Each structure stands twice: as C-alpha cells, then as structure tokens.
Amino acid sequence: MNHVTVIGTGITKFGTMADKSLKQLLLEASFEALKEAGFPTVDAVFIGNFMSGPLANQEILGSLIAHDLGLGPIPTAKMEGACASGGIAFRHACEMIEAGVYNTVLVAGGEKMKQADTNVVTSAINAAMDTDSNEKMAGLSFPGFFGLVANRYFYETEASKKHLAMVALKNREYAVQNSIAQYRDPVALEEILAARMITEPLGLFDCSPITDGAAAVILSRGQSGIRVIASSQASGPTQAQEVEDLLTIGAIKKSAELAYEQAGLGPDDIDVIELHDCFSMTEILAYEALGLAARSEGWKLLENGDTKHGGKIPVNTSGGLLSRGHPIGATGIAQIYQVVQQLRGTACNQVDGARIGLAQNLGGTGSYSTVHIFSNGR
Amino acid sequence: MNHVTVIGTGITKFGTMADKSLKQLLLEASFEALKEAGFPTVDAVFIGNFMSGPLANQEILGSLIAHDLGLGPIPTAKMEGACASGGIAFRHACEMIEAGVYNTVLVAGGEKMKQADTNVVTSAINAAMDTDSNEKMAGLSFPGFFGLVANRYFYETEASKKHLAMVALKNREYAVQNSIAQYRDPVALEEILAARMITEPLGLFDCSPITDGAAAVILSRGQSGIRVIASSQASGPTQAQEVEDLLTIGAIKKSAELAYEQAGLGPDDIDVIELHDCFSMTEILAYEALGLAARSEGWKLLENGDTKHGGKIPVNTSGGLLSRGHPIGATGIAQIYQVVQQLRGTACNQVDGARIGLAQNLGGTGSYSTVHIFSNGR
C-alpha cells in the first residue's frame, strides 16, 4: 500500500452522551476531521457501526452524514463486522483509494449504547454470535467466552488474575491522561483484583464498558500525511466450539501476518500499538497473535513492563477499550486516531520518536480482525 | 469497467420461509451460485442486509457465510444502505475486482422479514429514515412518502391511479411466470383498482410486500461470463422536506448518468431493465430518472405498453419488488440475478435477443441508488 495517507482526524468525548444522537456524534467527529484536513472535496463516505438499528431505529448512516455535511450526492455505505466495523470501513476506504477509485474518503465510526437498558445492549451485542448455534442459545455471552478462554489460559500457563489486572491497570493509567476517555479515575491493582465478578475470572475492570462516542478520519491519495503502509483483514470461526486452539485468535494472527508481509516489517519494527482489549484477556492473546510474544507467553510481557512506556512497545496508550471506552462501531477508528496522533507526535501518552504504529481491531469472538500499519515517513 | 464478470448466480424462493433462518437462506443462494461457478476459490464475501439485527438478533453475516461454506479466513463484511444494501455490496465487489484487489467475490443479499409482527417490521423499515428529523417523528412512513409523491404527480400530470395499477398489473403478469416469485396468482386491473387503500392513492397492489428470501452471485476478474460494463452509486436527501423536486429522485438520476457515461451507452441501448418498484409510483419515477421518459411523462410509457414485451424496453420481467417480493437486502442481488438470466437467454419472461441489461436499486426515500449495466458480449 503506497498511496494512502491520513490527512484529518476527529473524535468525540467517550462516555455517556445523553444529549447527543448518534448522528450528532458522527457529525461532530467528521466535522473535526474535515476541518483538520482543510475541508477537501470528499468522494465517498464509509461508516462503521454495529447496533444503531436495534438501539436507535437508525440505519442509512452513510447518506445521513454525507447529506448533513453537504458533501453532495456521493457514494456512501455502512459497513458491519461486529466490533471490527470501524476497521473494516477504514480498510475498504484504503483499498478504494489505493486502487484509484476515490481520491478522498471520510471514514467515521460511531455507536450510542448508553441510552438503552443494559440487558437490551447485552442482547444486541450477542448479534455478533451465530443465532442458529446451540452455544448462543445455551446462553454463551462475550464475557462468558473470554472468561472460558481465560480459564484455559490459566490452566495451560502460569498466568493468573494478577496479569489480567495488570492489563487493566496499565490501560487505566493511560486513560487518566486521555481527555476523551470514559474512565479517568486512577485505580490501584488491589481495587481491580477486588472488583465484583462479571464472569469468572473476569472482574469489572477486565471487561470493556458500554459507551457512546464517535471517531473519524479523512483518507487521501498521495497527499502528505501519516501513511497507511499495510491494510489487512481476516476472518475466523463464529463459534467457540469450532475454534481449533482456544488460546490462538486465528483471525488476528492471519491479519497480522498479512499486514507485516505487506509492510515488509515485523513486530520488532513497531513503535506503538493500539489493539483490541475488549477484555483484559483479549489483550494478552493479541500480544501473542501479533507476534509480540510466543503462544501462551504474552502474560510475561506484563511482568517485564514490555508493553508500557519504558518497555519495548507501548500498547493501548489511549487507555484502550477497557478505559477509553468501547463504542463498538467507533472503536476501530478511535484506535487509528490514537496511532495517528502518536506518529504526529501529538498524542496523549506520547511515545518519544514513534515512527511506525499498528492498529488491530477484532469483531465477534474471532470472526473478524483488521490490522493497519502506519508510518510518519521519518 | 472492463474486467468484471458474473460467473455464478443463485436465488431462493421468495415469500414466507418459516422453516429457514436468514443464514440458511443466504447459504442456499450462495451454494447455488458457487456450484454454477464450479466452486472457485473465493477471495472475499460481501453481504447485503438491512434488518437482521433488530429482527433476528443476527449480525456478522459475512463471517457466518464464509465460515459455514468453508471458504477460509477471508475478508468479509456486511454492507448497509437500506433497500440498496444489495446493490451497494455488489458495487463494492465490482470495484475491488476491477482494481485487482480480489479475483473472485461472493456477493449475497438476504432478508427474513415474515417472522416478525408487521408493526415490528414497519418500524424496522423506518430505520431508513432520519430518526432526528421531525418528519419521521411526525409519523411519515415509506408508503406515506411515496403516496405524497403520487399525489403531487397526479397534480402535475394527467396520470391517475389507473397508471399505477398498470405498473402493478404488468409486474404481476411477469411474476406469474417466475417460479421463485412471492405472488403468482393472476389479477385483473379492476381488482388492483378496487383493493384496500394503504396510503392514498396507493392501494395494496401498489406497495411491495414483506418477504423472506436471498440471492447470490459470484463475480470474477477476467473469466468468461456476463460482463459488468458499468457500476455506479449516488446518494440524495434523507428527508422529504429537503427534496428539491418531489417528482425527481436525484440519486437515481445521478447514478444513471454516471453508469451511462461509464458504459458509453444511453437508455436506448438497453434491452431489459430491473428497477426498484418498491411502490408502483416509484417505477414511473424511475422510468424518468433512468432517461426512458422525460420528467412527468413516465406514465405515458404504460399507455403505450413500452415497458413490457413487444414494447421498447421490458421492465421488471422478474415481477419486480411488487410481485416477485422485496426481501430488502436481497433485492439488489435478485434484480441482478434476473438481468443475468436475461442476458444468458435463460430467464423467465425471456426478452428475445437481449444483449444489454440494467439493474437499478434504490435505498430510503432517495438516499441511495446504484445502477449496474451488463453485457453478454454479443
């Protein structure tokens, strides 16, 4: 991928945005991104969103945003791939620009989840499982799935709840410094370990929250900006019972391999990463699938402090899904927002001299993963 | 567009499919298309769907279909653009193949609407309007919008309910011959005119029904098959109050102009058309927007029999949305299915010697339109 650059970024506050509709959130982030890019002529709009149909009786987000921003009768679409909807929308824009179909594309992701009852939201999230499967019908949920995986991880390794808590602590410490993050109050390791249980062994701080928010980027062909040097996507089994190895998220692994190959780089070349920590357990599995550690050894990175400032590769300097928040359709774009700020040198929790950044976005229990690698050309 | 061909097609029965889930319908159509194409290696799967979230608590259709068909860890996504979701998914596949990103793509569209209460379905359909707008909050619905347009049409022209009925009659006569159509019983013009009112002046036969069904196509790069010679998309206002001219659906007009330019053809070169007759009124407006007639003169084509066999360009030989049925996400692909059969010479209601065909798919009240033009190379 040689021609695609990010020339504008925008993001809203993440949290409870009671007085703003999803459309308003998307417009706010999109306007900020357009302004930063100098209000270019936009050729297409792609939206990442997962649950605005059931929660807000609102689809057609693509044409709503294009029309309300006065962008003209341009092509638009919403892309859905569960929690990877944002990454997928971004990837489609990259491919279309690289191919020369469009010169400039607005990609926005957003979700408004806080207006509905938690049970309604939880049920809507379960649309990212196979409704025809016995495991969904038997009551398996996302915390249930990743709890199950964590138990298996503890069985096969020397990792424990303490390592999960170390992920949650690291990401909260980063979120404290991120002005748009949902949870910015400092917490202590003991508080995380003592928090109420959601699904054994995942406590409250091990699970990403329900969040409102939106993020947007403007992608361009050939203009100066942060370069997209790899864009990949892979899929995987949609049911736990079909996963070959519970400790390997195949879609992440495959999408990472494709992206590294495309960029001609390996994990050692990356300076900063945003990855999909929907649960603290998922961050550790993503370390392994992204090649930062061997299978079943990701937990050791936490013991060494490898994935925070001063370590090898700071991960989730935004605060991650766990503390910045997880407005589902926005997440993939919010990750890219943070990586772009890092490569511009304007991020919260700036990594000094960061040159190459990676964003990884997961959908379902492993149904989708996108990986994007960025360079500031230095 | 020079490289894209359709090498496989599949479609399910349209109607009430009580014993099949949406996934099963999509798998059935996809399998038929793959079989027809000789089970090629598939590089990506795009799904057109609008309301499986609210109606079936089922998203992640892309990875479900890819995984259940054993296609490997390939990229997949669902595309949403209201009733144009199928056309949009198809267009993305065309662009990706033309650009050389993929060689072979499965595009499937589907919707399962009959399992829910009509009020629930009607409400879910209204997600294709702007939830923040006063007109949606005031109760404007899709039959309401197109009824309003029909009243204006009658005011500005000499057209009457009889012309709407002639659309419904023509399409029903075609559906009688289509083995997968939802409504195959012959009706008389008088019966259509006397049917119960839905929204003045639109009676029961003027409105497309609620339908279950799926359709699929395999697109390929460079293989022999029906060629895609133009693929375009445009958007338009999302609210009635913002439409400049109620009798012109700008998105259709714009997408048609782009497609004709791309193909180097005009409306006179087309032998057969499938267009988006979500209401009988919409078919007449689409005649005009596609350039088959001037503004406010589309109704005259019906008086002359121009849009049926023996006339200039037979339209909706499948029975159209009105009688073949309108499973929302499937519609754009089902239209393409019929055009491809026409160009192969294997269609129901075959148009003798058809060489060039066009498919036009509308989303919202005019928020999205796609136009695809096909050639059999003869």
mmCIF file of N, CA and C in Angstrom, chain B residues 109-173:
data_model
loop_
_atom_site.group_PDB
_atom_site.id
_atom_site.type_symbol
_atom_site.label_atom_id
_atom_site.label_comp_id
_atom_site.label_asym_id
_atom_site.label_seq_id
_atom_site.Cartn_x
_atom_site.Cartn_y
_atom_site.Cartn_z
ATOM 1 N N GLY B 109 -27.215 -11.337 -0.898
ATOM 2 C CA GLY B 109 -28.125 -10.432 -0.204
ATOM 3 C C GLY B 109 -29.285 -11.226 0.340
ATOM 4 N N GLY B 110 -29.746 -10.852 1.513
ATOM 5 C CA GLY B 110 -30.876 -11.604 2.068
ATOM 6 C C GLY B 110 -31.594 -10.829 3.139
ATOM 7 N N GLU B 111 -32.837 -11.221 3.346
ATOM 8 C CA GLU B 111 -33.621 -10.647 4.441
ATOM 9 C C GLU B 111 -34.686 -11.660 4.835
ATOM 10 N N LYS B 112 -34.942 -11.715 6.132
ATOM 11 C CA LYS B 112 -36.029 -12.571 6.627
ATOM 12 C C LYS B 112 -36.926 -11.665 7.444
ATOM 13 N N MET B 113 -38.108 -11.365 6.895
ATOM 14 C CA MET B 113 -38.975 -10.342 7.467
ATOM 15 C C MET B 113 -40.307 -10.892 7.964
ATOM 16 N N LYS B 114 -40.649 -12.117 7.542
ATOM 17 C CA LYS B 114 -42.007 -12.611 7.791
ATOM 18 C C LYS B 114 -42.196 -13.175 9.193
ATOM 19 N N GLN B 115 -41.093 -13.377 9.922
ATOM 20 C CA GLN B 115 -41.250 -13.989 11.243
ATOM 21 C C GLN B 115 -41.714 -12.990 12.292
ATOM 22 N N ALA B 116 -41.609 -11.689 11.952
ATOM 23 C CA ALA B 116 -41.949 -10.661 12.940
ATOM 24 C C ALA B 116 -43.330 -10.087 12.647
ATOM 25 N N ASP B 117 -43.930 -9.529 13.659
ATOM 26 C CA ASP B 117 -45.197 -8.826 13.533
ATOM 27 C C ASP B 117 -45.042 -7.675 12.524
ATOM 28 N N THR B 118 -46.066 -7.416 11.737
ATOM 29 C CA THR B 118 -45.997 -6.378 10.705
ATOM 30 C C THR B 118 -45.605 -5.013 11.290
ATOM 31 N N ASN B 119 -46.103 -4.708 12.479
ATOM 32 C CA ASN B 119 -45.743 -3.421 13.097
ATOM 33 C C ASN B 119 -44.257 -3.352 13.412
ATOM 34 N N VAL B 120 -43.707 -4.466 13.838
ATOM 35 C CA VAL B 120 -42.273 -4.520 14.143
ATOM 36 C C VAL B 120 -41.472 -4.316 12.859
ATOM 37 N N VAL B 121 -41.907 -4.972 11.789
ATOM 38 C CA VAL B 121 -41.202 -4.849 10.511
ATOM 39 C C VAL B 121 -41.314 -3.419 9.980
ATOM 40 N N THR B 122 -42.506 -2.865 10.067
ATOM 41 C CA THR B 122 -42.713 -1.494 9.578
ATOM 42 C C THR B 122 -41.834 -0.520 10.333
ATOM 43 N N SER B 123 -41.734 -0.708 11.628
ATOM 44 C CA SER B 123 -40.879 0.150 12.437
ATOM 45 C C SER B 123 -39.417 -0.025 12.037
ATOM 46 N N ALA B 124 -39.005 -1.275 11.826
ATOM 47 C CA ALA B 124 -37.612 -1.531 11.433
ATOM 48 C C ALA B 124 -37.319 -0.900 10.077
ATOM 49 N N ILE B 125 -38.282 -0.913 9.172
ATOM 50 C CA ILE B 125 -38.092 -0.291 7.858
ATOM 51 C C ILE B 125 -37.866 1.211 8.022
ATOM 52 N N ASN B 126 -38.536 1.790 8.997
ATOM 53 C CA ASN B 126 -38.392 3.234 9.213
ATOM 54 C C ASN B 126 -37.000 3.637 9.686
ATOM 55 N N ALA B 127 -36.142 2.671 9.999
ATOM 56 C CA ALA B 127 -34.734 2.975 10.275
ATOM 57 C C ALA B 127 -34.055 3.534 9.029
ATOM 58 N N ALA B 128 -34.720 3.422 7.887
ATOM 59 C CA ALA B 128 -34.191 4.020 6.650
ATOM 60 C C ALA B 128 -34.610 5.477 6.506
ATOM 61 N N MET B 129 -35.177 6.052 7.574
ATOM 62 C CA MET B 129 -35.432 7.498 7.625
ATOM 63 C C MET B 129 -34.565 8.087 8.738
ATOM 64 N N ASP B 130 -34.475 9.417 8.764
ATOM 65 C CA ASP B 130 -33.642 10.108 9.753
ATOM 66 C C ASP B 130 -34.390 10.208 11.083
ATOM 67 N N THR B 131 -33.902 9.476 12.086
ATOM 68 C CA THR B 131 -34.565 9.449 13.401
ATOM 69 C C THR B 131 -34.579 10.831 14.056
ATOM 70 N N ASP B 132 -33.596 11.670 13.724
ATOM 71 C CA ASP B 132 -33.544 13.013 14.309
ATOM 72 C C ASP B 132 -34.514 13.988 13.632
ATOM 73 N N SER B 133 -35.144 13.573 12.549
ATOM 74 C CA SER B 133 -35.953 14.526 11.775
ATOM 75 C C SER B 133 -37.359 14.646 12.323
ATOM 76 N N ASN B 134 -37.942 15.817 12.126
ATOM 77 C CA ASN B 134 -39.319 15.972 12.590
ATOM 78 C C ASN B 134 -40.292 15.167 11.747
ATOM 79 N N GLU B 135 -40.010 14.942 10.471
ATOM 80 C CA GLU B 135 -40.990 14.231 9.645
ATOM 81 C C GLU B 135 -41.119 12.758 10.038
ATOM 82 N N LYS B 136 -40.018 12.141 10.440
ATOM 83 C CA LYS B 136 -40.133 10.757 10.921
ATOM 84 C C LYS B 136 -40.899 10.737 12.240
ATOM 85 N N MET B 137 -40.559 11.690 13.109
ATOM 86 C CA MET B 137 -41.222 11.745 14.420
ATOM 87 C C MET B 137 -42.718 12.060 14.258
ATOM 88 N N ALA B 138 -43.055 12.775 13.171
ATOM 89 C CA ALA B 138 -44.454 13.119 12.919
ATOM 90 C C ALA B 138 -45.221 11.958 12.294
ATOM 91 N N GLY B 139 -44.518 10.876 11.981
ATOM 92 C CA GLY B 139 -45.227 9.686 11.520
ATOM 93 C C GLY B 139 -45.119 9.404 10.031
ATOM 94 N N LEU B 140 -44.289 10.154 9.317
ATOM 95 C CA LEU B 140 -44.140 9.848 7.886
ATOM 96 C C LEU B 140 -43.525 8.461 7.736
ATOM 97 N N SER B 141 -44.128 7.662 6.866
ATOM 98 C CA SER B 141 -43.631 6.307 6.616
ATOM 99 C C SER B 141 -43.280 6.209 5.132
ATOM 100 N N PHE B 142 -42.781 5.048 4.705
ATOM 101 C CA PHE B 142 -42.453 4.894 3.285
ATOM 102 C C PHE B 142 -43.688 4.928 2.393
ATOM 103 N N PRO B 143 -44.770 4.202 2.725
ATOM 104 C CA PRO B 143 -45.978 4.371 1.900
ATOM 105 C C PRO B 143 -46.465 5.824 1.942
ATOM 106 N N GLY B 144 -46.315 6.465 3.103
ATOM 107 C CA GLY B 144 -46.724 7.871 3.219
ATOM 108 C C GLY B 144 -45.941 8.756 2.271
ATOM 109 N N PHE B 145 -44.620 8.565 2.242
ATOM 110 C CA PHE B 145 -43.782 9.392 1.375
ATOM 111 C C PHE B 145 -44.153 9.198 -0.094
ATOM 112 N N PHE B 146 -44.244 7.935 -0.518
ATOM 113 C CA PHE B 146 -44.498 7.707 -1.945
ATOM 114 C C PHE B 146 -45.958 8.000 -2.313
ATOM 115 N N GLY B 147 -46.860 7.944 -1.329
ATOM 116 C CA GLY B 147 -48.236 8.385 -1.551
ATOM 117 C C GLY B 147 -48.279 9.889 -1.800
ATOM 118 N N LEU B 148 -47.554 10.603 -0.981
ATOM 119 C CA LEU B 148 -47.418 12.060 -1.120
ATOM 120 C C LEU B 148 -46.865 12.414 -2.511
ATOM 121 N N VAL B 149 -45.843 11.682 -2.930
ATOM 122 C CA VAL B 149 -45.250 11.923 -4.242
ATOM 123 C C VAL B 149 -46.271 11.626 -5.353
ATOM 124 N N ALA B 150 -47.024 10.538 -5.172
ATOM 125 C CA ALA B 150 -48.023 10.169 -6.189
ATOM 126 C C ALA B 150 -49.091 11.259 -6.311
ATOM 127 N N ASN B 151 -49.507 11.787 -5.167
ATOM 128 C CA ASN B 151 -50.490 12.879 -5.227
ATOM 129 C C ASN B 151 -49.938 14.080 -5.989
ATOM 130 N N ARG B 152 -48.687 14.402 -5.748
ATOM 131 C CA ARG B 152 -48.072 15.514 -6.473
ATOM 132 C C ARG B 152 -47.978 15.192 -7.962
ATOM 133 N N TYR B 153 -47.657 13.946 -8.250
ATOM 134 C CA TYR B 153 -47.536 13.515 -9.660
ATOM 135 C C TYR B 153 -48.870 13.685 -10.384
ATOM 136 N N PHE B 154 -49.928 13.269 -9.701
ATOM 137 C CA PHE B 154 -51.268 13.397 -10.298
ATOM 138 C C PHE B 154 -51.619 14.873 -10.504
ATOM 139 N N TYR B 155 -51.161 15.718 -9.585
ATOM 140 C CA TYR B 155 -51.452 17.152 -9.647
ATOM 141 C C TYR B 155 -50.747 17.802 -10.838
ATOM 142 N N GLU B 156 -49.519 17.341 -11.085
ATOM 143 C CA GLU B 156 -48.728 17.979 -12.146
ATOM 144 C C GLU B 156 -48.943 17.363 -13.525
ATOM 145 N N THR B 157 -49.500 16.155 -13.577
ATOM 146 C CA THR B 157 -49.621 15.455 -14.866
ATOM 147 C C THR B 157 -51.066 14.988 -15.061
ATOM 148 N N GLU B 158 -51.282 14.292 -16.173
ATOM 149 C CA GLU B 158 -52.612 13.710 -16.393
ATOM 150 C C GLU B 158 -52.677 12.258 -15.916
ATOM 151 N N ALA B 159 -51.632 11.817 -15.225
ATOM 152 C CA ALA B 159 -51.626 10.433 -14.749
ATOM 153 C C ALA B 159 -52.666 10.255 -13.647
ATOM 154 N N SER B 160 -53.070 9.013 -13.452
ATOM 155 C CA SER B 160 -54.078 8.700 -12.435
ATOM 156 C C SER B 160 -53.769 7.344 -11.802
ATOM 157 N N LYS B 161 -54.614 6.963 -10.880
ATOM 158 C CA LYS B 161 -54.463 5.657 -10.226
ATOM 159 C C LYS B 161 -54.397 4.515 -11.235
ATOM 160 N N LYS B 162 -55.055 4.713 -12.381
ATOM 161 C CA LYS B 162 -55.057 3.664 -13.405
ATOM 162 C C LYS B 162 -53.621 3.347 -13.855
ATOM 163 N N HIS B 163 -52.790 4.383 -13.937
ATOM 164 C CA HIS B 163 -51.408 4.147 -14.394
ATOM 165 C C HIS B 163 -50.595 3.406 -13.343
ATOM 166 N N LEU B 164 -50.860 3.734 -12.080
ATOM 167 C CA LEU B 164 -50.207 2.957 -11.022
ATOM 168 C C LEU B 164 -50.630 1.486 -11.137
ATOM 169 N N ALA B 165 -51.904 1.285 -11.343
ATOM 170 C CA ALA B 165 -52.421 -0.086 -11.448
ATOM 171 C C ALA B 165 -51.819 -0.814 -12.639
ATOM 172 N N MET B 166 -51.548 -0.082 -13.703
ATOM 173 C CA MET B 166 -50.952 -0.717 -14.883
ATOM 174 C C MET B 166 -49.531 -1.215 -14.583
ATOM 175 N N VAL B 167 -48.815 -0.489 -13.729
ATOM 176 C CA VAL B 167 -47.497 -0.974 -13.286
ATOM 177 C C VAL B 167 -47.671 -2.272 -12.503
ATOM 178 N N ALA B 168 -48.572 -2.234 -11.535
ATOM 179 C CA ALA B 168 -48.789 -3.412 -10.675
ATOM 180 C C ALA B 168 -49.226 -4.610 -11.508
ATOM 181 N N LEU B 169 -50.094 -4.368 -12.487
ATOM 182 C CA LEU B 169 -50.605 -5.454 -13.335
ATOM 183 C C LEU B 169 -49.477 -6.059 -14.176
ATOM 184 N N LYS B 170 -48.710 -5.173 -14.824
ATOM 185 C CA LYS B 170 -47.592 -5.658 -15.657
ATOM 186 C C LYS B 170 -46.654 -6.543 -14.839
ATOM 187 N N ASN B 171 -46.297 -6.067 -13.663
ATOM 188 C CA ASN B 171 -45.318 -6.814 -12.870
ATOM 189 C C ASN B 171 -45.913 -8.124 -12.346
ATOM 190 N N ARG B 172 -47.205 -8.107 -12.007
ATOM 191 C CA ARG B 172 -47.840 -9.362 -11.589
ATOM 192 C C ARG B 172 -47.894 -10.358 -12.744
ATOM 193 N N GLU B 173 -48.191 -9.862 -13.936
ATOM 194 C CA GLU B 173 -48.227 -10.772 -15.090
ATOM 195 C C GLU B 173 -46.865 -11.435 -15.305
#
